C-alpha positions as a printed NumPy array, in Angstrom:
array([[ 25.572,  24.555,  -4.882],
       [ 28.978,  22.305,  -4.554],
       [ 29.714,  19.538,  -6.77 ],
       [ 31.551,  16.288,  -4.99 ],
       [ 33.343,  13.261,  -6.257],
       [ 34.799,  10.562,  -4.214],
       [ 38.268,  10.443,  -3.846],
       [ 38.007,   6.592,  -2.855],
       [ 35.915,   3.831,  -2.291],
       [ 35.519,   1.233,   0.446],
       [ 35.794,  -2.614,   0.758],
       [ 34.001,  -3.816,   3.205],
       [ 33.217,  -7.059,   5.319],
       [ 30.205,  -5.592,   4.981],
       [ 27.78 ,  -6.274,   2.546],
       [ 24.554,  -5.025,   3.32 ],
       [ 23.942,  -2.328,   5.731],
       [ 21.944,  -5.047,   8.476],
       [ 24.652,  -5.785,  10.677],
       [ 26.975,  -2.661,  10.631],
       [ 27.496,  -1.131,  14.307],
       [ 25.874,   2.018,  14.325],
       [ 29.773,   3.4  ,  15.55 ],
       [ 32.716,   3.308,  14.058],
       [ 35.917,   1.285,  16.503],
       [ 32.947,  -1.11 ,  17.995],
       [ 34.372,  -4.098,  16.266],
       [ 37.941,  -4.401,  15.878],
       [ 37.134,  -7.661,  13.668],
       [ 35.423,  -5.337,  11.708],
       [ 38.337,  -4.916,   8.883],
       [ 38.63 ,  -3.314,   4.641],
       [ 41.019,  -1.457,   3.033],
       [ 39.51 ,   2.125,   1.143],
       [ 40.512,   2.527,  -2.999],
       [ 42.138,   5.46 ,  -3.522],
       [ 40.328,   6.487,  -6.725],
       [ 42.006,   8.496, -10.023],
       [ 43.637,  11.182, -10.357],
       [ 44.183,  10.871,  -6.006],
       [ 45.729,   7.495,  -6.401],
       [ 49.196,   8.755,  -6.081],
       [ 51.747,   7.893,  -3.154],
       [ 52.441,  11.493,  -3.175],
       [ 49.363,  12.469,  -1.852],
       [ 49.303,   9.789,   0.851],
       [ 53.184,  10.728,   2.294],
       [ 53.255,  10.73 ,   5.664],
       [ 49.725,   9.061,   6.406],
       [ 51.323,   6.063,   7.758],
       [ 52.841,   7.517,  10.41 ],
       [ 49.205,   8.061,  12.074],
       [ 47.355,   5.159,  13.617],
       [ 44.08 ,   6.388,  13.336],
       [ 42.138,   8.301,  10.007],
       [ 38.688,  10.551,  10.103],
       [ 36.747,   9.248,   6.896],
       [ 34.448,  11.783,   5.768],
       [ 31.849,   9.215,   3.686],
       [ 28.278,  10.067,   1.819],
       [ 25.718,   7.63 ,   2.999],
       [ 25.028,   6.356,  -0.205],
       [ 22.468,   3.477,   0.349],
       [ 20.124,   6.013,   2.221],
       [ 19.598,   8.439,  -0.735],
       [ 16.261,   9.869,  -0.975],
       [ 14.017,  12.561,  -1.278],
       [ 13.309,  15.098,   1.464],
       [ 14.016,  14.955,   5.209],
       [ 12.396,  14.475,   8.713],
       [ 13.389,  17.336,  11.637],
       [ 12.971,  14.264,  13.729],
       [ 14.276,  10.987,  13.835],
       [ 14.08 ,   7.816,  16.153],
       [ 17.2  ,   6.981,  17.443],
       [ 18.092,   3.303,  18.231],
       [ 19.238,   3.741,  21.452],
       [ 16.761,   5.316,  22.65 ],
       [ 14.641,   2.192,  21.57 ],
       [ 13.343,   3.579,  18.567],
       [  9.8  ,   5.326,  20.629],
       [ 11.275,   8.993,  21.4  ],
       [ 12.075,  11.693,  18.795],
       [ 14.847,  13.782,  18.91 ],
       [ 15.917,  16.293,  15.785],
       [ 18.21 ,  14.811,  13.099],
       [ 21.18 ,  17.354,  14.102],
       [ 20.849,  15.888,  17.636],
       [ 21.679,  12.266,  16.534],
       [ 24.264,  10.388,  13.969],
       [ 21.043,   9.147,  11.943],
       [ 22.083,   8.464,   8.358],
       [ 18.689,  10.261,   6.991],
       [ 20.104,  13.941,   6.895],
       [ 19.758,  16.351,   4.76 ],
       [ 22.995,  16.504,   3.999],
       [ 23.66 ,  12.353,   3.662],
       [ 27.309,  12.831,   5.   ],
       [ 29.185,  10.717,   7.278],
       [ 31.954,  10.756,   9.568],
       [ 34.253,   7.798,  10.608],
       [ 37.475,   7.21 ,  12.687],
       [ 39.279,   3.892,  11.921],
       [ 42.47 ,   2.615,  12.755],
       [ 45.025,   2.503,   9.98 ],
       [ 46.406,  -1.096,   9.516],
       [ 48.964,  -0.045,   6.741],
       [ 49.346,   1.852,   3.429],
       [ 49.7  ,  -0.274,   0.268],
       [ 50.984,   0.797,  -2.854],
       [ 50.02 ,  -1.775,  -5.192],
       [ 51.648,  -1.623,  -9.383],
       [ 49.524,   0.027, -11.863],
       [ 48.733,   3.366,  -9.586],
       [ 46.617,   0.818,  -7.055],
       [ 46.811,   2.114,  -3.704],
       [ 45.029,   0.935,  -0.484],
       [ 44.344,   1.625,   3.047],
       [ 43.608,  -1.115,   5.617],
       [ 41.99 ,  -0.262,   8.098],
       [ 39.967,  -1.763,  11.159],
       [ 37.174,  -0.76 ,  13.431],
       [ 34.933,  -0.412,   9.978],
       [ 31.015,   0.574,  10.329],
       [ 30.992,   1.068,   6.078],
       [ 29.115,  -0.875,   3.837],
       [ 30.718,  -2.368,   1.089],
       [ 31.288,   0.481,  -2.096],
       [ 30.362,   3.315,   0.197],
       [ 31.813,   6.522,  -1.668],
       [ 34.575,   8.485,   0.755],
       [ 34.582,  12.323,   0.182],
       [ 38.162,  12.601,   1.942],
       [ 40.623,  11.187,   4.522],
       [ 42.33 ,  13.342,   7.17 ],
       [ 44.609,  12.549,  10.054],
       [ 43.031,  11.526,  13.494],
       [ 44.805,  13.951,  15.841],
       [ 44.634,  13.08 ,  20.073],
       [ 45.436,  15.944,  21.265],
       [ 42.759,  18.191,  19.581],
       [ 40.29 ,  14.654,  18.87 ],
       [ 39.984,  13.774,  21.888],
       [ 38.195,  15.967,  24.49 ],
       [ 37.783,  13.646,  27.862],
       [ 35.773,  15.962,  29.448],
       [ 32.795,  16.56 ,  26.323],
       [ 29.68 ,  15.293,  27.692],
       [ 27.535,  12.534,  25.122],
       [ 23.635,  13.518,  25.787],
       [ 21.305,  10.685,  25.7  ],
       [ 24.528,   8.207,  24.233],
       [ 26.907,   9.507,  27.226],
       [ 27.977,   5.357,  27.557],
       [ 28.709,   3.26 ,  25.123],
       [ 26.7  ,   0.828,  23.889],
       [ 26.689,  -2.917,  25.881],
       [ 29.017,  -4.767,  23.438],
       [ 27.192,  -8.205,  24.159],
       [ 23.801,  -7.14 ,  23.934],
       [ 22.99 , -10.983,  22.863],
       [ 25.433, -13.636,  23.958],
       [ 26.144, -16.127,  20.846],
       [ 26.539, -19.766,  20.294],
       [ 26.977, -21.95 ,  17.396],
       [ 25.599, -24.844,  16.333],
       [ 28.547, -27.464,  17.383],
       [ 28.93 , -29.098,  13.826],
       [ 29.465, -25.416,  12.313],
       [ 31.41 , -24.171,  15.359],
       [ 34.083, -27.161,  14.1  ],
       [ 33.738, -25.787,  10.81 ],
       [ 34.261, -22.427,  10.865],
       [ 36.866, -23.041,  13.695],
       [ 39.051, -24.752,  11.561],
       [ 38.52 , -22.926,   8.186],
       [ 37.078, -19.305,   8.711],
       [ 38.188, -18.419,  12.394],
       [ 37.792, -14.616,  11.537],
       [ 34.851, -14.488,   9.975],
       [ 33.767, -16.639,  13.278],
       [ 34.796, -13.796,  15.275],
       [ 33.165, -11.227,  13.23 ],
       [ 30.078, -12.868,  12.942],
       [ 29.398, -13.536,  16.761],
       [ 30.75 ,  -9.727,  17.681],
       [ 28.512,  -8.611,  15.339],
       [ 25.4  , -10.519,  16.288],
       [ 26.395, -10.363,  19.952],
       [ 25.838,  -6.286,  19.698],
       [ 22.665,  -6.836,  18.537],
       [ 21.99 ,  -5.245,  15.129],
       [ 18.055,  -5.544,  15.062],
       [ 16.004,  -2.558,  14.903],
       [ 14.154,  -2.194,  18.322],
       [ 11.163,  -2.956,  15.974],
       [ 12.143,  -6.056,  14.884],
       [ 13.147,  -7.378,  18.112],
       [ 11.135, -10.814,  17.904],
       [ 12.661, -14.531,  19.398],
       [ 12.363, -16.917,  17.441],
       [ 12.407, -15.145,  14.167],
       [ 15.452, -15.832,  11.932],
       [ 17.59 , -13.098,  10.872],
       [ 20.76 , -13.12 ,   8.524],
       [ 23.554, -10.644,   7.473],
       [ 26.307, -10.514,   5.199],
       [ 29.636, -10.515,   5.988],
       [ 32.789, -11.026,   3.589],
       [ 31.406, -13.456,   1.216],
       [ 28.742, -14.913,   3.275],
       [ 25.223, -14.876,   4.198],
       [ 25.261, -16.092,   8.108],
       [ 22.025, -16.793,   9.799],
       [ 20.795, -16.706,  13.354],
       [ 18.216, -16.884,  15.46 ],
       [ 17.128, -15.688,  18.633],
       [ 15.305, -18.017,  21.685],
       [ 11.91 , -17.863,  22.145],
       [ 12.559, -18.879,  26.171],
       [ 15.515, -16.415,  26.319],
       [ 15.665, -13.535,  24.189],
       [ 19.299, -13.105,  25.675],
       [ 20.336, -16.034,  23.415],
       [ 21.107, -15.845,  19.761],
       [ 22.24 , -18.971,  18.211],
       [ 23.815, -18.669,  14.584],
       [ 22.677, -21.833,  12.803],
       [ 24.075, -21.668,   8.658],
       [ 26.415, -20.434,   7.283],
       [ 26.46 , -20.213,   2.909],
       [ 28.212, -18.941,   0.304],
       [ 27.364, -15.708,  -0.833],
       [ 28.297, -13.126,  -3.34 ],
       [ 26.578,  -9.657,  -3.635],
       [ 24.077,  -9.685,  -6.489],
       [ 24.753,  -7.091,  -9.384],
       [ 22.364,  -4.55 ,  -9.637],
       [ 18.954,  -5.36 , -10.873],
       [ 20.701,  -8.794, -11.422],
       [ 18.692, -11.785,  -9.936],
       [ 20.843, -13.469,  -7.109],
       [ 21.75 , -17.374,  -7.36 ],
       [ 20.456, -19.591,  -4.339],
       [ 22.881, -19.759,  -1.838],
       [ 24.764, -23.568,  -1.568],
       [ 25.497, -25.138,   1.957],
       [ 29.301, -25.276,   2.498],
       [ 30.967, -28.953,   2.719]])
């Protein structure tokens, strides 16, 4: 048996895991920084990291804890109707509940008081996921242009769902919250809905930064999302009831 304790935590524009591209690098809007927890929060042990442009995050999937395990699992792109075994896929129920992530590093801060963070870019974390440890991406052992990809050999269509806004709140956001209007319609425009869930007309939200966005899709053309509100939102505390959400002014 091994024993593990984080060695960081992340921040993420993520709040929930609905909405998270199932890759890490999808969404370049898609930005944090990871907390370099005690006793590992020393610039000492970071030296040198910022010469690298990209990290391998080695993560423990943290909101998919549970019990047991499946041999099989569903995996979304194949629609979510064909089996394949859990060590053929990048499903998050494993055995094992570990996860692996390359993001781009933005910069190394070293804040006072021991604080240190890493900004980084290309996130597919949920907010407070634990990291296990942070190595340097390396492209000329990383990268193999020739390794074949099985049933994901192409990436996934980035605008699954093409996205409007409602005009009033496309002024809005425009002019006060351009990135998180950028985030929100790369995110919905990938299409984060389990194949199961797949219905137009049903409204769907996430939670990114500090909001709760919603959207919906057309019942005439299931091509067409259309994000509709946007509120105020702050992550409830655990087994803390959350406050109805106001309407921005």
């Amino acid at each position: 048996m091994f024993s593990f304790s984080p060695i960081a935590t992340v921040h993420s524009c993520y709040r929930t895991k609905f909405g998270i591209p199932r890759q890490s690098g999808l969404i370049e809007e898609a930005t944090g920084t990871l907390e370099i927890l005690p006793p590992y929060n020393q610039p000492n042990a970071l030296r040198g990291l910022e010469e690298f442009s990209h990290i391998w995050v080695i993560f423990v999937f943290s909101e998919n804890l549970r019990e047991g395990w499946k041999a099989t699992v569903r995996p979304p792109r194949l629609g979510g109707d064909q089996r394949l075994g859990v060590f053929a896929t990048r499903s998050p129920f494993r055995p094992m509940p570990i996860g692996l992530s390359a993001l781009k590093l933005e910069r190394v801060e070293l804040r006072p008081r021991g604080k240190i963070l890493l900004h980084v870019s290309g996130l597919d974390l949920v907010d407070g996921t634990p990291i296990l440890d942070i190595k340097p991406y390396l492209p000329y052992t990383d990268s193999i242009p020739q390794a074949t990809g099985g049933f994901a050999d192409a990436p996934p269509p980035q605008e699954a769902l093409r996205v409007k806004v409602e005009p009033a709140l496309q002024t809005w956001l425009a002019q006060r919250h351009p990135a998180l209007l950028a985030l929100a319609k790369k995110v919905i425009a990938a299409d984060p809905r389990p194949a199961y869930q797949r219905i137009p007309g049903r409204e769907y939200q996430c939670y990114l930064e500090d909001w709760e966005i919603l959207w919906i899709v057309d019942e005439q053309d299931p091509t067409q999302a259309t994000i509709t509100h946007v509120h105020p939102w702050k992550k409830p505390r655990p087994n803390a009831p959350s406050p109805p959400p106001s309407t921005p002014r």
